[in-house]
Amino acid sequence: MSVLFYIGALLIVIGALCDFFGALGLLRFPNFYVRLHAATVGIIGGAAVPLFGVALLALGADFLPNRYAIAGASFITGVIVLLASPAGSHALAYAAHRAKLVEWEPKVDHLGEVRESD
Amino acid sequence: MRGKGLITAVIILTFAALMTYAVVSLQVFGESTGVRPLGEFYLKNSYFGDYSARSPEVVTSILWDYRGIDTLFETAVFFLAIIGSLTVFRLTREQEKEVKNVESAPTELTPIVKDVTKVIVVMILAVSASIALHGHLTPGGGFQGGSALAVAPLLIIAAYSKYTLEGHGMDKTRALILRSIGLLGIALVALVPLLSDGFIMQNQPIFPAEIGGQLIGGSLIYYNFFEFLAVGAGFTAVFLLLSIPEEKFKKILGVKK
């Protein structure tokens, strides 16, 4: 098995771990914004990274029929997820902030401090 | 609550154990790797042989060749649903104008979302076309490709506004024209075999399986393309109707505030 196989497998394992921690964070984190962060960890780490892993794995597997098609499709899907997920979570956070739906209790608010001193 | 969780866990574990037992000990799926007689019939008549679409995606060729009429009526259910929603939203000419009229600048999302949408929309168009036009080679096809295509206008409506989409020429009327072209195409492809002594919706050998050395699966690629057009445009029309602001409808219906 080639180096590509090991790198791809490693990326998939990282993806599984990210999914696990993302799910854990989604259940245990205290408010909407940090939970959104955990969900994004689950998307980027748990969906985009393993998709790139699958692409490398397919490229490294000589016995696989149509391996370039599989690698290409996984890569494109990974890029789409990589682009769409930050924009989506940004839109969610922006909407929640604009609509003032989430109670805002910052522990540290550097932006507010700067604004006050201006 | 705790007891309920315990019962659920016991049921899931018992089911998993039974399934494992069935697969491992009883060999419900069998060990033979040979093709069963029915499968052999389908393969012979859809992939191999002169009277076949020669499509490696056998499911697609079975859907359009062996149960073509069934698929046609399945599609008809979807288009009846679209007609139903168009009827619910039917408007007079003045009301149509009122609905298209931009009163105040519509709220758009942040530049981050808008720029990403620009890139993603192009990618979605390419991917959906690939899903539809490879329908005879890989899993997918017209309906799936059309549903993927409909995500693009939906994203534009969400990130920009319905008026941006209409301003760029994709209004309800255009969507309905595209949808009608798609439906007409499906009907014509279904009727063409009658002209050369074939049956309705017959695929081989009336439509060539290959053109210029490229496998196109006879009539499958035409069905996929027209279905792609019809489903994508039909969904777009419904999304455009659903994104009409509530205030405008209240005004049209004469609802008091």
mmCIF file of C-alpha atoms in Angstrom:
data_model
loop_
_atom_site.group_PDB
_atom_site.id
_atom_site.type_symbol
_atom_site.label_atom_id
_atom_site.label_comp_id
_atom_site.label_asym_id
_atom_site.label_seq_id
_atom_site.Cartn_x
_atom_site.Cartn_y
_atom_site.Cartn_z
ATOM 1 C CA MET A 1 0.000 0.000 0.000
ATOM 2 C CA SER A 2 1.270 3.432 -0.907
ATOM 3 C CA VAL A 3 1.862 6.506 1.190
ATOM 4 C CA LEU A 4 -1.394 7.977 -0.165
ATOM 5 C CA PHE A 5 -3.302 5.132 1.509
ATOM 6 C CA TYR A 6 -1.842 5.894 4.940
ATOM 7 C CA ILE A 7 -2.368 9.664 4.649
ATOM 8 C CA GLY A 8 -5.955 9.112 3.477
ATOM 9 C CA ALA A 9 -6.698 6.659 6.305
ATOM 10 C CA LEU A 10 -5.202 9.098 8.822
ATOM 11 C CA LEU A 11 -7.442 11.904 7.514
ATOM 12 C CA ILE A 12 -10.515 9.665 7.862
ATOM 13 C CA VAL A 13 -9.573 8.798 11.460
ATOM 14 C CA ILE A 14 -9.123 12.522 12.204
ATOM 15 C CA GLY A 15 -12.583 13.054 10.698
ATOM 16 C CA ALA A 16 -14.134 10.440 12.981
ATOM 17 C CA LEU A 17 -12.525 12.085 16.036
ATOM 18 C CA CYS A 18 -13.719 15.555 14.941
ATOM 19 C CA ASP A 19 -17.244 14.200 14.472
ATOM 20 C CA PHE A 20 -17.150 12.694 17.959
ATOM 21 C CA PHE A 21 -15.920 15.898 19.623
ATOM 22 C CA GLY A 22 -18.337 17.974 17.559
ATOM 23 C CA ALA A 23 -21.282 15.857 18.722
ATOM 24 C CA LEU A 24 -20.050 15.999 22.315
ATOM 25 C CA GLY A 25 -19.728 19.786 22.139
ATOM 26 C CA LEU A 26 -23.148 20.157 20.542
ATOM 27 C CA LEU A 27 -24.666 18.315 23.528
ATOM 28 C CA ARG A 28 -22.598 19.812 26.350
ATOM 29 C CA PHE A 29 -21.691 23.410 25.412
ATOM 30 C CA PRO A 30 -23.643 26.126 27.258
ATOM 31 C CA ASN A 31 -25.038 28.497 24.591
ATOM 32 C CA PHE A 32 -25.942 28.830 20.921
ATOM 33 C CA TYR A 33 -22.715 30.422 19.661
ATOM 34 C CA VAL A 34 -20.312 27.881 21.202
ATOM 35 C CA ARG A 35 -22.603 25.050 20.109
ATOM 36 C CA LEU A 36 -22.462 26.474 16.585
ATOM 37 C CA HIS A 37 -18.669 26.333 16.882
ATOM 38 C CA ALA A 38 -18.889 22.654 17.866
ATOM 39 C CA ALA A 39 -21.177 21.950 14.907
ATOM 40 C CA THR A 40 -18.675 23.595 12.560
ATOM 41 C CA VAL A 41 -15.904 21.409 13.968
ATOM 42 C CA GLY A 42 -18.127 18.466 13.055
ATOM 43 C CA ILE A 43 -18.615 19.759 9.492
ATOM 44 C CA ILE A 44 -15.103 20.897 8.525
ATOM 45 C CA GLY A 45 -13.195 18.284 10.549
ATOM 46 C CA GLY A 46 -15.776 15.542 10.239
ATOM 47 C CA ALA A 47 -16.947 15.950 6.633
ATOM 48 C CA ALA A 48 -14.449 17.955 4.544
ATOM 49 C CA VAL A 49 -11.246 16.383 5.955
ATOM 50 C CA PRO A 50 -12.407 12.735 5.553
ATOM 51 C CA LEU A 51 -13.643 13.552 2.021
ATOM 52 C CA PHE A 52 -10.114 14.672 1.103
ATOM 53 C CA GLY A 53 -8.949 11.475 2.838
ATOM 54 C CA VAL A 54 -11.242 9.382 0.644
ATOM 55 C CA ALA A 55 -9.880 11.171 -2.438
ATOM 56 C CA LEU A 56 -6.278 10.300 -1.464
ATOM 57 C CA LEU A 57 -7.296 6.750 -0.557
ATOM 58 C CA ALA A 58 -8.932 6.243 -3.948
ATOM 59 C CA LEU A 59 -5.878 7.651 -5.744
ATOM 60 C CA GLY A 60 -3.626 5.260 -3.822
ATOM 61 C CA ALA A 61 -5.750 2.156 -4.508
ATOM 62 C CA ASP A 62 -4.486 0.696 -7.803
ATOM 63 C CA PHE A 63 -7.008 -2.181 -7.799
ATOM 64 C CA LEU A 64 -10.046 0.120 -7.668
ATOM 65 C CA PRO A 65 -11.998 0.616 -10.921
ATOM 66 C CA ASN A 66 -12.827 4.250 -11.787
ATOM 67 C CA ARG A 67 -10.577 5.512 -9.011
ATOM 68 C CA TYR A 68 -10.019 8.908 -10.636
ATOM 69 C CA ALA A 69 -13.779 9.491 -10.836
ATOM 70 C CA ILE A 70 -14.183 8.603 -7.139
ATOM 71 C CA ALA A 71 -11.229 10.792 -6.142
ATOM 72 C CA GLY A 72 -12.487 13.725 -8.222
ATOM 73 C CA ALA A 73 -16.042 13.513 -6.903
ATOM 74 C CA SER A 74 -14.855 13.336 -3.273
ATOM 75 C CA PHE A 75 -12.475 16.248 -3.790
ATOM 76 C CA ILE A 76 -15.163 18.475 -5.357
ATOM 77 C CA THR A 77 -17.638 17.573 -2.605
ATOM 78 C CA GLY A 78 -14.960 18.377 -0.008
ATOM 79 C CA VAL A 79 -14.310 21.786 -1.586
ATOM 80 C CA ILE A 80 -18.049 22.581 -1.681
ATOM 81 C CA VAL A 81 -18.431 21.623 1.995
ATOM 82 C CA LEU A 82 -15.319 23.651 2.837
ATOM 83 C CA LEU A 83 -16.813 26.745 1.157
ATOM 84 C CA ALA A 84 -20.464 26.366 2.154
ATOM 85 C CA SER A 85 -20.173 25.417 5.818
ATOM 86 C CA PRO A 86 -18.357 28.559 7.124
ATOM 87 C CA ALA A 87 -20.730 30.766 5.111
ATOM 88 C CA GLY A 88 -23.724 28.872 6.488
ATOM 89 C CA SER A 89 -22.625 29.040 10.117
ATOM 90 C CA HIS A 90 -21.735 32.712 9.627
ATOM 91 C CA ALA A 91 -25.252 33.360 8.309
ATOM 92 C CA LEU A 92 -26.758 31.482 11.283
ATOM 93 C CA ALA A 93 -24.701 33.397 13.839
ATOM 94 C CA TYR A 94 -25.405 36.712 12.069
ATOM 95 C CA ALA A 95 -29.144 36.025 11.978
ATOM 96 C CA ALA A 96 -29.234 35.008 15.646
ATOM 97 C CA HIS A 97 -27.278 38.131 16.598
ATOM 98 C CA ARG A 98 -29.430 40.469 14.468
ATOM 99 C CA ALA A 99 -32.690 39.020 15.778
ATOM 100 C CA LYS A 100 -31.329 39.142 19.357
ATOM 101 C CA LEU A 101 -32.581 35.606 19.911
ATOM 102 C CA VAL A 102 -29.687 34.486 22.086
ATOM 103 C CA GLU A 103 -29.035 35.884 25.519
ATOM 104 C CA TRP A 104 -25.696 37.686 25.355
ATOM 105 C CA GLU A 105 -23.549 37.105 28.425
ATOM 106 C CA PRO A 106 -19.926 37.561 27.365
ATOM 107 C CA LYS A 107 -17.202 36.591 29.839
ATOM 108 C CA VAL A 108 -14.708 38.731 27.900
ATOM 109 C CA ASP A 109 -15.781 41.499 25.512
ATOM 110 C CA HIS A 110 -12.715 43.125 23.968
ATOM 111 C CA LEU A 111 -14.772 44.799 21.232
ATOM 112 C CA GLY A 112 -17.011 46.455 23.819
ATOM 113 C CA GLU A 113 -13.951 47.703 25.781
ATOM 114 C CA VAL A 114 -12.459 49.244 22.645
ATOM 115 C CA ARG A 115 -15.768 50.871 21.741
ATOM 116 C CA GLU A 116 -16.152 52.340 25.244
ATOM 117 C CA SER A 117 -12.655 53.832 25.242
ATOM 118 C CA ASP A 118 -13.204 55.489 21.840
ATOM 119 C CA MET B 1 -37.464 8.505 31.941
ATOM 120 C CA ARG B 2 -34.632 6.206 32.942
ATOM 121 C CA GLY B 3 -36.766 3.076 32.493
ATOM 122 C CA LYS B 4 -37.812 4.202 29.017
ATOM 123 C CA GLY B 5 -34.188 4.636 27.948
ATOM 124 C CA LEU B 6 -33.355 1.198 29.337
ATOM 125 C CA ILE B 7 -36.208 -0.437 27.385
ATOM 126 C CA THR B 8 -35.095 1.312 24.175
ATOM 127 C CA ALA B 9 -31.507 0.181 24.713
ATOM 128 C CA VAL B 10 -32.632 -3.427 25.336
ATOM 129 C CA ILE B 11 -34.793 -3.413 22.171
ATOM 130 C CA ILE B 12 -31.967 -1.989 20.020
ATOM 131 C CA LEU B 13 -29.384 -4.424 21.421
ATOM 132 C CA THR B 14 -31.733 -7.426 20.978
ATOM 133 C CA PHE B 15 -32.468 -6.405 17.396
ATOM 134 C CA ALA B 16 -28.773 -5.928 16.628
ATOM 135 C CA ALA B 17 -27.944 -9.331 18.160
ATOM 136 C CA LEU B 18 -30.730 -11.057 16.185
ATOM 137 C CA MET B 19 -29.621 -9.421 12.928
ATOM 138 C CA THR B 20 -25.999 -10.437 13.537
ATOM 139 C CA TYR B 21 -27.137 -13.990 14.320
ATOM 140 C CA ALA B 22 -29.247 -14.074 11.141
ATOM 141 C CA VAL B 23 -26.426 -12.829 8.956
ATOM 142 C CA VAL B 24 -23.629 -14.908 10.494
ATOM 143 C CA SER B 25 -25.309 -18.229 11.421
ATOM 144 C CA LEU B 26 -28.430 -18.537 9.280
ATOM 145 C CA GLN B 27 -26.759 -17.017 6.206
ATOM 146 C CA VAL B 28 -29.923 -15.224 5.150
ATOM 147 C CA PHE B 29 -28.070 -13.461 2.377
ATOM 148 C CA GLY B 30 -26.562 -16.712 1.147
ATOM 149 C CA GLU B 31 -22.991 -17.322 0.186
ATOM 150 C CA SER B 32 -23.398 -17.794 -3.547
ATOM 151 C CA THR B 33 -21.988 -15.005 -5.666
ATOM 152 C CA GLY B 34 -23.755 -16.106 -8.851
ATOM 153 C CA VAL B 35 -26.433 -14.049 -10.574
ATOM 154 C CA ARG B 36 -30.008 -15.212 -9.966
ATOM 155 C CA PRO B 37 -32.274 -15.967 -12.968
ATOM 156 C CA LEU B 38 -34.260 -12.721 -12.715
ATOM 157 C CA GLY B 39 -31.071 -10.680 -12.429
ATOM 158 C CA GLU B 40 -29.650 -12.534 -15.403
ATOM 159 C CA PHE B 41 -32.753 -11.684 -17.459
ATOM 160 C CA TYR B 42 -32.489 -8.007 -16.604
ATOM 161 C CA LEU B 43 -28.747 -7.880 -17.302
ATOM 162 C CA LYS B 44 -29.186 -9.643 -20.641
ATOM 163 C CA ASN B 45 -31.935 -7.278 -21.694
ATOM 164 C CA SER B 46 -30.575 -4.008 -20.401
ATOM 165 C CA TYR B 47 -26.780 -4.210 -20.543
ATOM 166 C CA PHE B 48 -25.870 -6.962 -23.014
ATOM 167 C CA GLY B 49 -27.516 -7.871 -26.275
ATOM 168 C CA ASP B 50 -28.771 -5.990 -29.291
ATOM 169 C CA TYR B 51 -32.139 -5.065 -27.819
ATOM 170 C CA SER B 52 -30.753 -3.168 -24.859
ATOM 171 C CA ALA B 53 -29.808 0.369 -23.884
ATOM 172 C CA ARG B 54 -26.278 -0.918 -23.091
ATOM 173 C CA SER B 55 -26.348 1.270 -20.020
ATOM 174 C CA PRO B 56 -24.083 0.101 -17.184
ATOM 175 C CA GLU B 57 -26.529 1.769 -14.790
ATOM 176 C CA VAL B 58 -29.080 -1.029 -15.145
ATOM 177 C CA VAL B 59 -31.534 0.532 -12.690
ATOM 178 C CA THR B 60 -32.016 3.575 -14.946
ATOM 179 C CA SER B 61 -32.577 1.494 -18.047
ATOM 180 C CA ILE B 62 -35.075 -0.706 -16.191
ATOM 181 C CA LEU B 63 -36.878 2.373 -14.859
ATOM 182 C CA TRP B 64 -37.315 3.926 -18.295
ATOM 183 C CA ASP B 65 -37.486 0.784 -20.446
ATOM 184 C CA TYR B 66 -39.335 -1.928 -18.533
ATOM 185 C CA ARG B 67 -41.450 0.221 -16.295
ATOM 186 C CA GLY B 68 -41.459 3.384 -18.373
ATOM 187 C CA ILE B 69 -45.198 4.047 -18.057
ATOM 188 C CA ASP B 70 -44.930 3.571 -14.292
ATOM 189 C CA THR B 71 -42.079 6.101 -14.148
ATOM 190 C CA LEU B 72 -44.086 8.485 -16.333
ATOM 191 C CA PHE B 73 -46.964 8.425 -13.850
ATOM 192 C CA GLU B 74 -44.579 8.784 -10.897
ATOM 193 C CA THR B 75 -43.246 11.910 -12.588
ATOM 194 C CA ALA B 76 -46.804 13.051 -13.205
ATOM 195 C CA VAL B 77 -47.473 13.004 -9.438
ATOM 196 C CA PHE B 78 -44.649 15.496 -8.907
ATOM 197 C CA PHE B 79 -45.904 17.745 -11.698
ATOM 198 C CA LEU B 80 -49.449 17.614 -10.309
ATOM 199 C CA ALA B 81 -48.021 18.823 -6.994
ATOM 200 C CA ILE B 82 -46.343 21.732 -8.828
ATOM 201 C CA ILE B 83 -49.578 22.547 -10.696
ATOM 202 C CA GLY B 84 -51.388 22.443 -7.340
ATOM 203 C CA SER B 85 -49.069 24.991 -5.749
ATOM 204 C CA LEU B 86 -49.249 27.223 -8.839
ATOM 205 C CA THR B 87 -53.032 27.124 -8.554
ATOM 206 C CA VAL B 88 -52.955 28.061 -4.882
ATOM 207 C CA PHE B 89 -50.801 31.106 -5.763
ATOM 208 C CA ARG B 90 -52.700 32.146 -8.899
ATOM 209 C CA LEU B 91 -52.729 35.917 -9.400
ATOM 210 C CA THR B 92 -54.167 38.387 -11.884
ATOM 211 C CA ARG B 93 -51.885 40.391 -14.181
ATOM 212 C CA GLU B 94 -51.937 43.475 -11.899
ATOM 213 C CA GLN B 95 -51.223 41.334 -8.866
ATOM 214 C CA GLU B 96 -48.290 39.698 -10.658
ATOM 215 C CA LYS B 97 -46.880 43.178 -11.315
ATOM 216 C CA GLU B 98 -47.447 44.146 -7.693
ATOM 217 C CA VAL B 99 -45.624 41.022 -6.502
ATOM 218 C CA LYS B 100 -42.615 41.766 -8.753
ATOM 219 C CA ASN B 101 -42.464 45.420 -7.721
ATOM 220 C CA VAL B 102 -39.597 46.261 -5.346
ATOM 221 C CA GLU B 103 -40.815 48.809 -2.793
ATOM 222 C CA SER B 104 -37.874 49.160 -0.447
ATOM 223 C CA ALA B 105 -34.380 47.795 -0.989
ATOM 224 C CA PRO B 106 -34.612 44.129 0.047
ATOM 225 C CA THR B 107 -32.391 43.014 2.922
ATOM 226 C CA GLU B 108 -29.504 40.945 1.683
ATOM 227 C CA LEU B 109 -27.130 38.828 3.706
ATOM 228 C CA THR B 110 -23.531 39.800 4.514
ATOM 229 C CA PRO B 111 -20.811 40.032 1.814
ATOM 230 C CA ILE B 112 -19.278 36.769 3.090
ATOM 231 C CA VAL B 113 -22.450 34.813 2.360
ATOM 232 C CA LYS B 114 -23.042 36.594 -0.947
ATOM 233 C CA ASP B 115 -19.546 35.933 -2.304
ATOM 234 C CA VAL B 116 -19.583 32.276 -1.254
ATOM 235 C CA THR B 117 -23.026 31.926 -2.860
ATOM 236 C CA LYS B 118 -21.631 33.227 -6.167
ATOM 237 C CA VAL B 119 -18.975 30.485 -6.222
ATOM 238 C CA ILE B 120 -21.239 27.732 -4.902
ATOM 239 C CA VAL B 121 -24.044 28.453 -7.383
ATOM 240 C CA VAL B 122 -21.699 27.907 -10.339
ATOM 241 C CA MET B 123 -20.406 24.689 -8.772
ATOM 242 C CA ILE B 124 -23.947 23.444 -8.096
ATOM 243 C CA LEU B 125 -24.943 24.090 -11.711
ATOM 244 C CA ALA B 126 -21.951 22.045 -12.920
ATOM 245 C CA VAL B 127 -22.508 19.211 -10.438
ATOM 246 C CA SER B 128 -26.253 18.979 -11.143
ATOM 247 C CA ALA B 129 -25.661 18.884 -14.904
ATOM 248 C CA SER B 130 -23.096 16.138 -14.333
ATOM 249 C CA ILE B 131 -25.552 14.124 -12.175
ATOM 250 C CA ALA B 132 -28.257 14.403 -14.843
ATOM 251 C CA LEU B 133 -26.148 13.800 -17.952
ATOM 252 C CA HIS B 134 -24.292 10.843 -16.391
ATOM 253 C CA GLY B 135 -27.625 9.324 -15.388
ATOM 254 C CA HIS B 136 -27.188 6.404 -17.771
ATOM 255 C CA LEU B 137 -23.642 5.661 -16.512
ATOM 256 C CA THR B 138 -23.694 6.293 -12.764
ATOM 257 C CA PRO B 139 -26.393 6.428 -10.084
ATOM 258 C CA GLY B 140 -28.373 9.636 -10.415
ATOM 259 C CA GLY B 141 -30.430 10.896 -13.307
ATOM 260 C CA GLY B 142 -32.880 13.567 -14.328
ATOM 261 C CA PHE B 143 -34.910 13.889 -11.141
ATOM 262 C CA GLN B 144 -31.886 13.899 -8.843
ATOM 263 C CA GLY B 145 -29.989 16.315 -11.076
ATOM 264 C CA GLY B 146 -33.021 18.597 -11.317
ATOM 265 C CA SER B 147 -33.443 18.635 -7.533
ATOM 266 C CA ALA B 148 -29.751 19.564 -7.196
ATOM 267 C CA LEU B 149 -30.215 22.281 -9.832
ATOM 268 C CA ALA B 150 -33.115 23.783 -7.869
ATOM 269 C CA VAL B 151 -30.772 24.390 -4.902
ATOM 270 C CA ALA B 152 -28.980 27.108 -6.918
ATOM 271 C CA PRO B 153 -31.969 29.519 -7.243
ATOM 272 C CA LEU B 154 -32.916 28.700 -3.644
ATOM 273 C CA LEU B 155 -29.455 29.837 -2.476
ATOM 274 C CA ILE B 156 -29.702 33.019 -4.563
ATOM 275 C CA ILE B 157 -33.144 33.764 -3.054
ATOM 276 C CA ALA B 158 -31.746 33.230 0.465
ATOM 277 C CA ALA B 159 -28.501 35.195 0.087
ATOM 278 C CA TYR B 160 -29.659 37.988 -2.235
ATOM 279 C CA SER B 161 -33.415 38.161 -2.753
ATOM 280 C CA LYS B 162 -36.202 36.971 -4.997
ATOM 281 C CA TYR B 163 -35.959 40.303 -6.868
ATOM 282 C CA THR B 164 -32.306 39.711 -7.797
ATOM 283 C CA LEU B 165 -33.240 36.406 -9.406
ATOM 284 C CA GLU B 166 -36.136 38.028 -11.275
ATOM 285 C CA GLY B 167 -33.944 40.979 -12.291
ATOM 286 C CA HIS B 168 -31.521 38.549 -13.933
ATOM 287 C CA GLY B 169 -34.297 37.092 -16.055
ATOM 288 C CA MET B 170 -35.363 34.031 -14.076
ATOM 289 C CA ASP B 171 -38.956 34.880 -13.212
ATOM 290 C CA LYS B 172 -41.929 32.583 -12.740
ATOM 291 C CA THR B 173 -43.031 32.758 -16.377
ATOM 292 C CA ARG B 174 -39.587 31.783 -17.688
ATOM 293 C CA ALA B 175 -39.401 28.906 -15.190
ATOM 294 C CA LEU B 176 -42.790 27.659 -16.327
ATOM 295 C CA ILE B 177 -41.744 27.888 -20.007
ATOM 296 C CA LEU B 178 -38.582 25.859 -19.270
ATOM 297 C CA ARG B 179 -40.653 23.326 -17.354
ATOM 298 C CA SER B 180 -43.087 23.004 -20.238
ATOM 299 C CA ILE B 181 -40.206 22.504 -22.700
ATOM 300 C CA GLY B 182 -38.946 19.693 -20.462
ATOM 301 C CA LEU B 183 -42.361 18.012 -20.270
ATOM 302 C CA LEU B 184 -42.858 18.367 -24.016
ATOM 303 C CA GLY B 185 -39.434 16.803 -24.594
ATOM 304 C CA ILE B 186 -40.293 13.791 -22.408
ATOM 305 C CA ALA B 187 -43.600 13.326 -24.254
ATOM 306 C CA LEU B 188 -41.938 13.583 -27.693
ATOM 307 C CA VAL B 189 -39.151 11.121 -26.782
ATOM 308 C CA ALA B 190 -41.853 8.728 -25.547
ATOM 309 C CA LEU B 191 -43.864 9.062 -28.774
ATOM 310 C CA VAL B 192 -41.013 8.965 -31.337
ATOM 311 C CA PRO B 193 -40.823 5.104 -31.415
ATOM 312 C CA LEU B 194 -44.435 4.984 -32.697
ATOM 313 C CA LEU B 195 -43.262 6.603 -35.962
ATOM 314 C CA SER B 196 -40.907 3.712 -36.751
ATOM 315 C CA ASP B 197 -43.155 0.764 -35.837
ATOM 316 C CA GLY B 198 -42.071 0.610 -32.227
ATOM 317 C CA PHE B 199 -44.046 0.652 -29.000
ATOM 318 C CA ILE B 200 -44.631 3.767 -26.938
ATOM 319 C CA MET B 201 -41.546 4.548 -24.788
ATOM 320 C CA GLN B 202 -39.500 1.831 -26.500
ATOM 321 C CA ASN B 203 -35.785 2.462 -26.333
ATOM 322 C CA GLN B 204 -33.835 -0.006 -28.485
ATOM 323 C CA PRO B 205 -33.097 -0.273 -31.350
ATOM 324 C CA ILE B 206 -34.892 2.939 -32.319
ATOM 325 C CA PHE B 207 -32.544 5.250 -30.449
ATOM 326 C CA PRO B 208 -28.838 4.582 -31.081
ATOM 327 C CA ALA B 209 -26.954 3.375 -27.994
ATOM 328 C CA GLU B 210 -23.784 5.182 -29.056
ATOM 329 C CA ILE B 211 -23.172 8.417 -30.939
ATOM 330 C CA GLY B 212 -19.635 9.060 -32.153
ATOM 331 C CA GLY B 213 -18.232 6.278 -29.969
ATOM 332 C CA GLN B 214 -19.780 7.789 -26.826
ATOM 333 C CA LEU B 215 -22.228 5.604 -24.920
ATOM 334 C CA ILE B 216 -25.456 7.544 -24.442
ATOM 335 C CA GLY B 217 -27.813 4.704 -23.569
ATOM 336 C CA GLY B 218 -30.363 5.266 -26.322
ATOM 337 C CA SER B 219 -33.306 7.343 -25.130
ATOM 338 C CA LEU B 220 -32.065 7.444 -21.522
ATOM 339 C CA ILE B 221 -29.942 10.573 -21.973
ATOM 340 C CA TYR B 222 -32.852 12.477 -23.579
ATOM 341 C CA TYR B 223 -35.244 11.477 -20.802
ATOM 342 C CA ASN B 224 -32.652 12.473 -18.204
ATOM 343 C CA PHE B 225 -31.975 15.838 -19.831
ATOM 344 C CA PHE B 226 -35.634 16.818 -20.219
ATOM 345 C CA GLU B 227 -36.533 15.586 -16.735
ATOM 346 C CA PHE B 228 -33.571 17.613 -15.392
ATOM 347 C CA LEU B 229 -34.932 20.733 -17.079
ATOM 348 C CA ALA B 230 -38.527 20.127 -16.012
ATOM 349 C CA VAL B 231 -37.796 19.294 -12.354
ATOM 350 C CA GLY B 232 -35.258 22.103 -11.891
ATOM 351 C CA ALA B 233 -37.530 24.743 -13.445
ATOM 352 C CA GLY B 234 -40.637 23.425 -11.652
ATOM 353 C CA PHE B 235 -38.953 23.672 -8.258
ATOM 354 C CA THR B 236 -37.630 27.150 -9.146
ATOM 355 C CA ALA B 237 -41.163 28.363 -9.961
ATOM 356 C CA VAL B 238 -42.477 27.076 -6.619
ATOM 357 C CA PHE B 239 -39.558 28.618 -4.690
ATOM 358 C CA LEU B 240 -40.184 31.974 -6.393
ATOM 359 C CA LEU B 241 -43.839 31.812 -5.332
ATOM 360 C CA LEU B 242 -42.993 30.799 -1.768
ATOM 361 C CA SER B 243 -40.571 33.729 -1.410
ATOM 362 C CA ILE B 244 -43.191 36.398 -2.090
ATOM 363 C CA PRO B 245 -43.193 38.634 1.029
ATOM 364 C CA GLU B 246 -46.100 38.153 3.405
ATOM 365 C CA GLU B 247 -46.988 41.870 3.348
ATOM 366 C CA LYS B 248 -47.637 41.786 -0.381
ATOM 367 C CA PHE B 249 -49.988 38.848 -0.054
ATOM 368 C CA LYS B 250 -51.797 40.527 2.829
ATOM 369 C CA LYS B 251 -52.211 43.598 0.616
ATOM 370 C CA ILE B 252 -53.511 41.509 -2.309
ATOM 371 C CA LEU B 253 -55.908 39.532 -0.140
ATOM 372 C CA GLY B 254 -57.069 42.688 1.641
ATOM 373 C CA VAL B 255 -56.161 41.472 5.132
ATOM 374 C CA LYS B 256 -56.432 44.203 7.762
ATOM 375 C CA LYS B 257 -53.435 44.679 10.009
#
